[in-house]
Short mmCIF file of N, CA, C and O and ligand atoms in Angstrom, two decimals:
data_model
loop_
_atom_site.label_atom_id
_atom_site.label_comp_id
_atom_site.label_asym_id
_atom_site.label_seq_id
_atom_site.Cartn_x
_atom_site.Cartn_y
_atom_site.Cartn_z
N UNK A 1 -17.73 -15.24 24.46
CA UNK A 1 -16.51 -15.26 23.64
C UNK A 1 -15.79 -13.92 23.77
O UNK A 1 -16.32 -12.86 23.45
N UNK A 2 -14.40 -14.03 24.32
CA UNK A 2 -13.66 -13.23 24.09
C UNK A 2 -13.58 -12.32 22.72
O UNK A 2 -13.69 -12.84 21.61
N UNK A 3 -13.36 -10.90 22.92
CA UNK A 3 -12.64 -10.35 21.24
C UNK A 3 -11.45 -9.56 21.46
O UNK A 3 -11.36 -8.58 22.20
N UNK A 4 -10.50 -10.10 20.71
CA UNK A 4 -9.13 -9.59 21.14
C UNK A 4 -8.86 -8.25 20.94
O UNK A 4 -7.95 -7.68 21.52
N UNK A 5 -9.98 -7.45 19.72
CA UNK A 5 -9.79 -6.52 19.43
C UNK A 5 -10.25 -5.51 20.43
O UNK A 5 -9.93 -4.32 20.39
N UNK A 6 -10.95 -6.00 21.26
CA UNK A 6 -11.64 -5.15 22.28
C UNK A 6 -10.64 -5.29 23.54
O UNK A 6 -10.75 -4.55 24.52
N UNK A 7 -9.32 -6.66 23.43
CA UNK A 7 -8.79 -6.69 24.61
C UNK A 7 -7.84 -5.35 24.70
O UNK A 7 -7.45 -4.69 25.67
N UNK A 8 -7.57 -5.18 22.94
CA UNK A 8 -6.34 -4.17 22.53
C UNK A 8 -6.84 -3.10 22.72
O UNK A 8 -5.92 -2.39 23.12
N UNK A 9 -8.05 -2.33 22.68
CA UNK A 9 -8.62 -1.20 23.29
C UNK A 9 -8.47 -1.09 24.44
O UNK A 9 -7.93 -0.07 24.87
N UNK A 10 -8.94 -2.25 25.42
CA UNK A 10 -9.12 -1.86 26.46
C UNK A 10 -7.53 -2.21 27.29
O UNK A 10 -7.71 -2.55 28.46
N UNK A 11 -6.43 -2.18 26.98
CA UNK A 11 -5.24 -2.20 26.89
C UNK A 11 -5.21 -3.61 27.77
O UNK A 11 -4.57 -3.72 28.81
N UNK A 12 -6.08 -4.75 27.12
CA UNK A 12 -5.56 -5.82 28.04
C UNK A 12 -4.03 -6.93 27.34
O UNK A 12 -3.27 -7.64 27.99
N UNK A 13 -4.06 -6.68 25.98
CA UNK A 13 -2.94 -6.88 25.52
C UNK A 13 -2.86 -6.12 24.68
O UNK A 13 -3.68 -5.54 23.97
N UNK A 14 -0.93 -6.15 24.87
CA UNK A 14 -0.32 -5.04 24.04
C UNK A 14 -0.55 -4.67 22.53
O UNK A 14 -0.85 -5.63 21.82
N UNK A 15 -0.47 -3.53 21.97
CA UNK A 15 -0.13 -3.60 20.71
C UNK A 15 0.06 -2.27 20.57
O UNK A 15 -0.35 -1.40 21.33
N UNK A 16 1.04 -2.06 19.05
CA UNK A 16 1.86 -0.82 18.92
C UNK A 16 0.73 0.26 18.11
O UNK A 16 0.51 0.49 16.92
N UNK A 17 0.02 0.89 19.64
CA UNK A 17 -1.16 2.01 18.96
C UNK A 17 -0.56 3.10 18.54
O UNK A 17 0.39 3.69 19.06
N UNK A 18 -1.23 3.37 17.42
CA UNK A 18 -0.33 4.89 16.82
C UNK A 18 -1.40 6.05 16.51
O UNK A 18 -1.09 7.22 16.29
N UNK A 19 -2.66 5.55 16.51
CA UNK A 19 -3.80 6.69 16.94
C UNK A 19 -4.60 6.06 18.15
O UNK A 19 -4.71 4.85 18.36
N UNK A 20 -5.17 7.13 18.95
CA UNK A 20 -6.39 6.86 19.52
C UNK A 20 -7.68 8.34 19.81
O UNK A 20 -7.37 9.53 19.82
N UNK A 21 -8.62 7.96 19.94
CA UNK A 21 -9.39 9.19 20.18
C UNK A 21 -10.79 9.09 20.76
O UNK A 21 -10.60 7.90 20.98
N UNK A 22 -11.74 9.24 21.10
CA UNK A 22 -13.12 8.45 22.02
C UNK A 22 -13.58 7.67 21.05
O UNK A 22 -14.23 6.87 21.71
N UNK A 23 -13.71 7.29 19.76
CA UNK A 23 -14.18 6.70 18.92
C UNK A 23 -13.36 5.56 18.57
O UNK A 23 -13.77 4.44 18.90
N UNK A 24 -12.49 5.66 18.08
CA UNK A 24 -11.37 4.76 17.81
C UNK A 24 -9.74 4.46 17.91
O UNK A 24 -8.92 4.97 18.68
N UNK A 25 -9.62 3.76 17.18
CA UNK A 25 -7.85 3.28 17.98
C UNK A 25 -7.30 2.60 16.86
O UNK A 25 -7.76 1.50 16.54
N UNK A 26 -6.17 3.25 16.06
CA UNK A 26 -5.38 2.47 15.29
C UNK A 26 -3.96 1.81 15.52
O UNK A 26 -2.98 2.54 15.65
N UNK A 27 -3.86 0.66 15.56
CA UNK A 27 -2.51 0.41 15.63
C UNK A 27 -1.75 -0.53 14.93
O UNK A 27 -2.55 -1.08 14.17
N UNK A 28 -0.37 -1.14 14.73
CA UNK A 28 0.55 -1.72 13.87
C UNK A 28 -0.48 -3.46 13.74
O UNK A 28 -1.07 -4.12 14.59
N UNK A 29 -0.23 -3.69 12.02
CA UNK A 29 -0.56 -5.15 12.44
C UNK A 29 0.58 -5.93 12.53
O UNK A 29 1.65 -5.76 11.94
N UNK A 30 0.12 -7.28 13.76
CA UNK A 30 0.92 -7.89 14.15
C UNK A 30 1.60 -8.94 12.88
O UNK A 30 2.34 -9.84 13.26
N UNK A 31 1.49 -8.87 12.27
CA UNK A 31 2.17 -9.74 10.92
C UNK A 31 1.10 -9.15 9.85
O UNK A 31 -0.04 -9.40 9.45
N UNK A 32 2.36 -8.03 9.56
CA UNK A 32 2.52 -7.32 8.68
C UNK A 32 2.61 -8.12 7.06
O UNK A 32 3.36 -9.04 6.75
N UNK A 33 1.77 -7.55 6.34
CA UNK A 33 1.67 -8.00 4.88
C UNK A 33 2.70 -7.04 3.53
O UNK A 33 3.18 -7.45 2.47
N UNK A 34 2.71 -5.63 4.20
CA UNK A 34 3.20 -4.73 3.50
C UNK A 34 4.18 -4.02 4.48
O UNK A 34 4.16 -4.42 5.64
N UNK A 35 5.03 -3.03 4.15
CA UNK A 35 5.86 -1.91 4.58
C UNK A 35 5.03 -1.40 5.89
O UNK A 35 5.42 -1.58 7.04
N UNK A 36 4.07 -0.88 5.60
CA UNK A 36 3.06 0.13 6.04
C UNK A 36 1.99 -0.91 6.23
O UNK A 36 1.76 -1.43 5.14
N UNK A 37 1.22 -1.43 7.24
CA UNK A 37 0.07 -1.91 7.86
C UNK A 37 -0.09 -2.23 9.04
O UNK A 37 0.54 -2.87 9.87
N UNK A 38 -1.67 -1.32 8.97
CA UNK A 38 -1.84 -0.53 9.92
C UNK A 38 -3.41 -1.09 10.33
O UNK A 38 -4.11 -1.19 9.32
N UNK A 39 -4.13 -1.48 11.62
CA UNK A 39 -5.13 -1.36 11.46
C UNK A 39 -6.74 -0.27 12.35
O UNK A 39 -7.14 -0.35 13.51
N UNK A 40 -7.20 0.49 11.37
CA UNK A 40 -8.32 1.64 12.24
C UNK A 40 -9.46 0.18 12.82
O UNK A 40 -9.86 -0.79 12.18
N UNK A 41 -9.63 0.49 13.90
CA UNK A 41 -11.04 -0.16 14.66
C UNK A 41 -11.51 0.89 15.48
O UNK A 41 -10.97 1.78 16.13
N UNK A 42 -13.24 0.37 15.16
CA UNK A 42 -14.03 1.55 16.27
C UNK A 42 -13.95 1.05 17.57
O UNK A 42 -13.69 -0.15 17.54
N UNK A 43 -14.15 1.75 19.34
CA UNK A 43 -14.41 1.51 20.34
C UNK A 43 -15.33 0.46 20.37
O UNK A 43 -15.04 -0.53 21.05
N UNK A 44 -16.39 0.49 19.77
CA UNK A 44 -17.46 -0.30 19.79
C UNK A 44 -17.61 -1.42 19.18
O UNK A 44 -17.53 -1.41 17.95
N UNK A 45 -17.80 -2.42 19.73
CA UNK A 45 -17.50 -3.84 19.29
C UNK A 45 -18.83 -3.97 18.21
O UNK A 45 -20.02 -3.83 18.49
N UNK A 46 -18.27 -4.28 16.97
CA UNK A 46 -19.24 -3.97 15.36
C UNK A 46 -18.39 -5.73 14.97
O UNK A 46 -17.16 -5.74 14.87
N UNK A 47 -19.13 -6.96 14.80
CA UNK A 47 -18.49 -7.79 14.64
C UNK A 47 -18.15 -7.91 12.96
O UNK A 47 -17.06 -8.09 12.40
N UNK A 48 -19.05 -7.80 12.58
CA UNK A 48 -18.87 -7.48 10.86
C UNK A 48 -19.51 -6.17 9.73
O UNK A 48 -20.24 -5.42 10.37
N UNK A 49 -19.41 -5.83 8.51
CA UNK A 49 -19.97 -4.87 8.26
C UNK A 49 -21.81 -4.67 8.15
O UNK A 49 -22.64 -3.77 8.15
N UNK A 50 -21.72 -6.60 8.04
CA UNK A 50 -23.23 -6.58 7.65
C UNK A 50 -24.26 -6.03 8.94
O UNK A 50 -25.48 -5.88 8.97
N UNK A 51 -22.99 -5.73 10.21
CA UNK A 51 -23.91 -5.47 11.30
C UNK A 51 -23.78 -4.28 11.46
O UNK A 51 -24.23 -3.77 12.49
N UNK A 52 -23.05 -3.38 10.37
CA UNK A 52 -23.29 -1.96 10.78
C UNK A 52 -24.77 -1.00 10.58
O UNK A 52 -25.01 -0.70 9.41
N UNK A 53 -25.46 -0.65 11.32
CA UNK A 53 -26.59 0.45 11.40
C UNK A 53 -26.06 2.02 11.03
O UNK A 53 -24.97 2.59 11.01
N UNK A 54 -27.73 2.43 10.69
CA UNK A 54 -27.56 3.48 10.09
C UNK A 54 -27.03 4.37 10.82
O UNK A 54 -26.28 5.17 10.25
N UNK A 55 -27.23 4.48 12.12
CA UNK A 55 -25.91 5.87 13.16
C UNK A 55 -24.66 5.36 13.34
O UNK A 55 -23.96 5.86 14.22
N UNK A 56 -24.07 4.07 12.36
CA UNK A 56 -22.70 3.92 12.75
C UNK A 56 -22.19 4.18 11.20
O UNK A 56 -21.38 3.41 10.69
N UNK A 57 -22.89 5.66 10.28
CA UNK A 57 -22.39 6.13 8.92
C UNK A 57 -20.75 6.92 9.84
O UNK A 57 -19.58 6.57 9.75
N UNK A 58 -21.31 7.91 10.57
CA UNK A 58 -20.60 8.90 10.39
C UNK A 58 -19.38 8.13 11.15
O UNK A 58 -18.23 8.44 10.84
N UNK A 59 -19.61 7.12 12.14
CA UNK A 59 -18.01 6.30 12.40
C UNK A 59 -17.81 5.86 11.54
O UNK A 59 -16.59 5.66 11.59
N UNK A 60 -18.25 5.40 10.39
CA UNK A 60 -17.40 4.02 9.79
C UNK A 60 -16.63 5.72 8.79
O UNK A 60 -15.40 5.75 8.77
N UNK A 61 -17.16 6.59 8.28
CA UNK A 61 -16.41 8.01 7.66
C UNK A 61 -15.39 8.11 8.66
O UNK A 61 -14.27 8.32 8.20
N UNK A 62 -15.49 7.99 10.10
CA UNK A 62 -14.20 8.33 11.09
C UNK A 62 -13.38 7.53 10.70
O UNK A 62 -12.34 8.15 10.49
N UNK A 63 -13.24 6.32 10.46
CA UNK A 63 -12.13 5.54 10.52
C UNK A 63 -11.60 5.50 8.91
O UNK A 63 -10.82 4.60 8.60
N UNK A 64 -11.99 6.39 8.00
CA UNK A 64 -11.49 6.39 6.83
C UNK A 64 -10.83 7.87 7.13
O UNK A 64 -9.95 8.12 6.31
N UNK A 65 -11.00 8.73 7.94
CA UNK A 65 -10.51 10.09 7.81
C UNK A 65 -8.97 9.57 8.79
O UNK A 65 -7.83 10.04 8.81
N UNK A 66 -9.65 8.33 9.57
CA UNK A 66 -7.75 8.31 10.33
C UNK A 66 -7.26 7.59 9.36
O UNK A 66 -6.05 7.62 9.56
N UNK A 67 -7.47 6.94 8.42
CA UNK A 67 -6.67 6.07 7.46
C UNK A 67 -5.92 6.99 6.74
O UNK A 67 -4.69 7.03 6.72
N UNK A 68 -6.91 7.93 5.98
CA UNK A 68 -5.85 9.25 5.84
C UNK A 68 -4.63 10.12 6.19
O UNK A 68 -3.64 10.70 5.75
N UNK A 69 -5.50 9.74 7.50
CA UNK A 69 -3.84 10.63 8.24
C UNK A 69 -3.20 9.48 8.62
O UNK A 69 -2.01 9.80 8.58
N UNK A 70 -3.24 8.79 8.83
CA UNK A 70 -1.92 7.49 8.93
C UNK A 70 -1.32 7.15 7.63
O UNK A 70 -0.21 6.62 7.51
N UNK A 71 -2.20 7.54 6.53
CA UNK A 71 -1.47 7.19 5.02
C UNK A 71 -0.37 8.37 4.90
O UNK A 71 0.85 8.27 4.76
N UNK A 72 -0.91 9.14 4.98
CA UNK A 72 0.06 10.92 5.08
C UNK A 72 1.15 10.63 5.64
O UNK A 72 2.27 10.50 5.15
N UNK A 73 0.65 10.47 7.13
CA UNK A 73 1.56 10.56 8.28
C UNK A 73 3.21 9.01 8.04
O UNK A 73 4.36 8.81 8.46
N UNK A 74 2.48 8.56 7.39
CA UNK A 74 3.41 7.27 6.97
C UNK A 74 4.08 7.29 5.60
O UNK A 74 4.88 6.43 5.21
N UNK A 75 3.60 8.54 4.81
CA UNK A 75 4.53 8.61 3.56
C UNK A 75 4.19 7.62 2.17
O UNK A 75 4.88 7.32 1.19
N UNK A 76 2.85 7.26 2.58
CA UNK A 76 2.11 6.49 1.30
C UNK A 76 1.03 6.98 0.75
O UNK A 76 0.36 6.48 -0.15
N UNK A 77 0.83 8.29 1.50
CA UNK A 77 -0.44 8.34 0.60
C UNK A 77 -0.38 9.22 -1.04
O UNK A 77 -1.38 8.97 -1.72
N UNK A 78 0.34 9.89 -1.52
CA UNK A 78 0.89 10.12 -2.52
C UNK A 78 0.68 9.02 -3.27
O UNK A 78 -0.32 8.72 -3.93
N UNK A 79 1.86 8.34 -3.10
CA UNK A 79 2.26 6.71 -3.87
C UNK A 79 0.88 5.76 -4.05
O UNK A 79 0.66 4.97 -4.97
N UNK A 80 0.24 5.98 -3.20
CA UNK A 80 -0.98 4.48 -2.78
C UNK A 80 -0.92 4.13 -2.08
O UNK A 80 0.16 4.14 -1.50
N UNK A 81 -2.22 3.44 -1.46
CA UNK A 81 -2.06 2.39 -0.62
C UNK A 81 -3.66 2.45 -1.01
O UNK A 81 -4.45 3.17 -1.62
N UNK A 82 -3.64 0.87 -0.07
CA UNK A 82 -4.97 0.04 -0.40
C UNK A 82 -5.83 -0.06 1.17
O UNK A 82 -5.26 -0.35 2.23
N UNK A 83 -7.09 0.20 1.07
CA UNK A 83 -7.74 -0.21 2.27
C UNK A 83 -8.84 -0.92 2.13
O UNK A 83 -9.73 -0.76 1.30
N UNK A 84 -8.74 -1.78 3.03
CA UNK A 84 -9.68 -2.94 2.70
C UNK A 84 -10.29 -3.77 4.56
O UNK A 84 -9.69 -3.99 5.61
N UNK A 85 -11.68 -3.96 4.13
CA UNK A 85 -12.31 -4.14 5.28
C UNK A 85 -13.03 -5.56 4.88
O UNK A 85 -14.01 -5.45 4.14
N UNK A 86 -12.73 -6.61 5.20
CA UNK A 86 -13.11 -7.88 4.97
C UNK A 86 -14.28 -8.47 5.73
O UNK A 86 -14.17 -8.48 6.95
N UNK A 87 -15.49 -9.00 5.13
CA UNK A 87 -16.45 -9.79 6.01
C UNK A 87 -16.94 -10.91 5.51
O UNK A 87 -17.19 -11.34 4.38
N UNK A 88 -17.01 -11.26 6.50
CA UNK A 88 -16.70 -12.91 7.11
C UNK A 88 -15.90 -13.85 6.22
O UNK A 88 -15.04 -13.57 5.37
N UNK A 89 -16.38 -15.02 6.61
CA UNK A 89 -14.69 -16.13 6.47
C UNK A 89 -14.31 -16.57 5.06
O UNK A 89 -13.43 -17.43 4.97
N UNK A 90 -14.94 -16.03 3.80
CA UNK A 90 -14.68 -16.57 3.03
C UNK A 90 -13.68 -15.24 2.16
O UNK A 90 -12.86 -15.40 1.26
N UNK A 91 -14.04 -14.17 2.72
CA UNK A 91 -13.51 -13.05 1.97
C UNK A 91 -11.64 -12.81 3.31
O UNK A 91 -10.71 -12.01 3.21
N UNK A 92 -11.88 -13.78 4.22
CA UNK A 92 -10.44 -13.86 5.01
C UNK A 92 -10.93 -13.00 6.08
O UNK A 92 -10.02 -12.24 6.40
N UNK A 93 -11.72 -12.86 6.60
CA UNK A 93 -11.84 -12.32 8.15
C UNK A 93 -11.47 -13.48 9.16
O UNK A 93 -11.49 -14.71 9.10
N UNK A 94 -11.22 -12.80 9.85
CA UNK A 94 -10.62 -13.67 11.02
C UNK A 94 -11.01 -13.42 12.06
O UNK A 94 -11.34 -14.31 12.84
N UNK A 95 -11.09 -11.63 12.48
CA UNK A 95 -10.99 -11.18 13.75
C UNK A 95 -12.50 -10.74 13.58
O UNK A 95 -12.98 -10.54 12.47
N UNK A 96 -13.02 -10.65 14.42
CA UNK A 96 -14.59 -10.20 14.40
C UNK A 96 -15.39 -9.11 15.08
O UNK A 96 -16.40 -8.98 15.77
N UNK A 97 -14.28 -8.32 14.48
CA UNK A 97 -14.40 -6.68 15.37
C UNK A 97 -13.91 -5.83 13.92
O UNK A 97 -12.87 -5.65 13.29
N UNK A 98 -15.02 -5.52 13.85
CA UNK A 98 -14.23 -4.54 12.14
C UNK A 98 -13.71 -3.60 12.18
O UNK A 98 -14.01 -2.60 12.83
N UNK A 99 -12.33 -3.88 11.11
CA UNK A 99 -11.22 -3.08 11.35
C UNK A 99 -11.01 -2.81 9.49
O UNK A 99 -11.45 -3.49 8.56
N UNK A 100 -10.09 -1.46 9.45
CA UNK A 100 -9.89 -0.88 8.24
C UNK A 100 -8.52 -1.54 7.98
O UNK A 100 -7.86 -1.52 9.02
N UNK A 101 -7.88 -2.12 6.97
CA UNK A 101 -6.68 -2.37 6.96
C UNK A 101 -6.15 -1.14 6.21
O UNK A 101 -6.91 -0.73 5.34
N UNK A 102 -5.17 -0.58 6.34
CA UNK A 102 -3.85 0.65 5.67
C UNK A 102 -3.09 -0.33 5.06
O UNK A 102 -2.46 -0.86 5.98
N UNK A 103 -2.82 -0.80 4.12
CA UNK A 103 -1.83 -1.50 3.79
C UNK A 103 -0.64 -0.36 2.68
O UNK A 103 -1.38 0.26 1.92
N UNK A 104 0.36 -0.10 2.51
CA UNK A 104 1.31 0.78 1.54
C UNK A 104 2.69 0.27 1.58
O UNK A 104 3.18 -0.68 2.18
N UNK A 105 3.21 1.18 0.74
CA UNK A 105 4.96 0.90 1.03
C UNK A 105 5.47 -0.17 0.12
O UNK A 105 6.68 -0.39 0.21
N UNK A 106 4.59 -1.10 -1.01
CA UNK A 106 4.98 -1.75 -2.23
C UNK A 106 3.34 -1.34 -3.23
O UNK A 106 2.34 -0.65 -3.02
N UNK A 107 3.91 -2.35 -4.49
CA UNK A 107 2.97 -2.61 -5.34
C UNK A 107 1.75 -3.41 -4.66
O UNK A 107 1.99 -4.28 -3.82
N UNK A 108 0.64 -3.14 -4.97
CA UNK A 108 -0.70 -3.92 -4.40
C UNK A 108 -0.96 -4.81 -5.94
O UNK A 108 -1.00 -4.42 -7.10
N UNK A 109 -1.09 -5.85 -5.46
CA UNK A 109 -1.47 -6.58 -6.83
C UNK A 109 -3.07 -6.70 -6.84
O UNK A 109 -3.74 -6.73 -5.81
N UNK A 110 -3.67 -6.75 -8.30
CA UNK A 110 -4.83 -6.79 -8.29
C UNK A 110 -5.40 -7.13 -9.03
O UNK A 110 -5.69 -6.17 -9.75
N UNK A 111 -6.26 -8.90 -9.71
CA UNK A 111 -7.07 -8.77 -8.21
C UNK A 111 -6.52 -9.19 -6.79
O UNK A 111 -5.32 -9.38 -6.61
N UNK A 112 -7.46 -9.33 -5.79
CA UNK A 112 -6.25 -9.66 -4.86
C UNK A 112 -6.61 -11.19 -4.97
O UNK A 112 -7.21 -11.95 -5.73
N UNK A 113 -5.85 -11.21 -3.72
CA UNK A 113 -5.31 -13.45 -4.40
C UNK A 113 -6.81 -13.96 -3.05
O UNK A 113 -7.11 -15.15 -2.88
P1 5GP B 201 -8.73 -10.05 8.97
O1 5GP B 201 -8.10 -11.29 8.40
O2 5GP B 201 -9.78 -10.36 10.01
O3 5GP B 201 -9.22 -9.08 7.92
O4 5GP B 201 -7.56 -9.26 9.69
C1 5GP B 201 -7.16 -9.52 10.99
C2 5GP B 201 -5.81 -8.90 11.16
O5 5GP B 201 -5.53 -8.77 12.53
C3 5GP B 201 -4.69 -9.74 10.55
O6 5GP B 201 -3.97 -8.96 9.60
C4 5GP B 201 -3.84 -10.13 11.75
O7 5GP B 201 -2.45 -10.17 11.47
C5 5GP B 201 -4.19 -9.07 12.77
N1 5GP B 201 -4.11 -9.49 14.14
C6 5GP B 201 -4.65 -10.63 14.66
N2 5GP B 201 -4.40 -10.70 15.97
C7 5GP B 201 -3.69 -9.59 16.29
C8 5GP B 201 -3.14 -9.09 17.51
O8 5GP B 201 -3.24 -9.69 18.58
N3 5GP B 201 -2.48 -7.92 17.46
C9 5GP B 201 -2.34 -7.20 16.31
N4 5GP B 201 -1.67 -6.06 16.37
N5 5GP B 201 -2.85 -7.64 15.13
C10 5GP B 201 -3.52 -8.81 15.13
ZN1 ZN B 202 -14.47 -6.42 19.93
#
């Protein structure tokens, strides 16, 4: 099985990256929920959280330190914004490569729907 998120790393289809670095790669989501959403994924294909191990602490801390600077860098982090990492299909995962969502730029309602 294909993972698209690994196609977008490995630049087999496009998408609008706005970080990258040997670890990870953030870029625009393609249908956008908010102003501002954005999504951090690691290099390494991690299909859900329940499969993260104990040497993938200090990445899964990497991809909250770029959420940071994409919150900054985007003018929401002051105001808020919400990040949220979904696993499996009942909590709305879809894609099966774990990714941080940035969502900002309105009100976050809560709880969520
Ligand atoms: P999930 O529902 O798994 O938490 O989030 C998957 C996210 O990936 C969704 O917000 C969806 O819009 C986004 N997405 C799915 N396919 C693509 C794609 O090909 N390109 C981009 N940029 N985002 C995608
Ligand atoms: Zn993948």
């Amino acid at each position: 099985m294909g993972c698209i998120f690994c196609d977008i790393l490995n630049k087999k289809i496009p998408a609008k990256i706005i970080y990258e670095d040997e670890s990870a790669v953030a870029f625009e989501d393609i249908n956008p929920q908010a102003p501002v959403h954005a999504l951090v994924i690691p290099r390494k294909h991690i299909s859900t959280t329940l499969d993260l191990k104990e040497g993938d602490n200090n990445l899964i801390g990497h991809l909250f330190q770029i959420a940071n600077k994409i919150a900054r860098d985007k003018n929401v982090a002051e105001r808020g914004f919400r990040l949220v990492m979904n696993c499996n299909p009942e909590s709305g995962q879809t894609v099966f490569h774990i990714h941080l969502h940035i969502l900002g730029g309105r009100h976050m309602h809560w709880p969520p729907g």
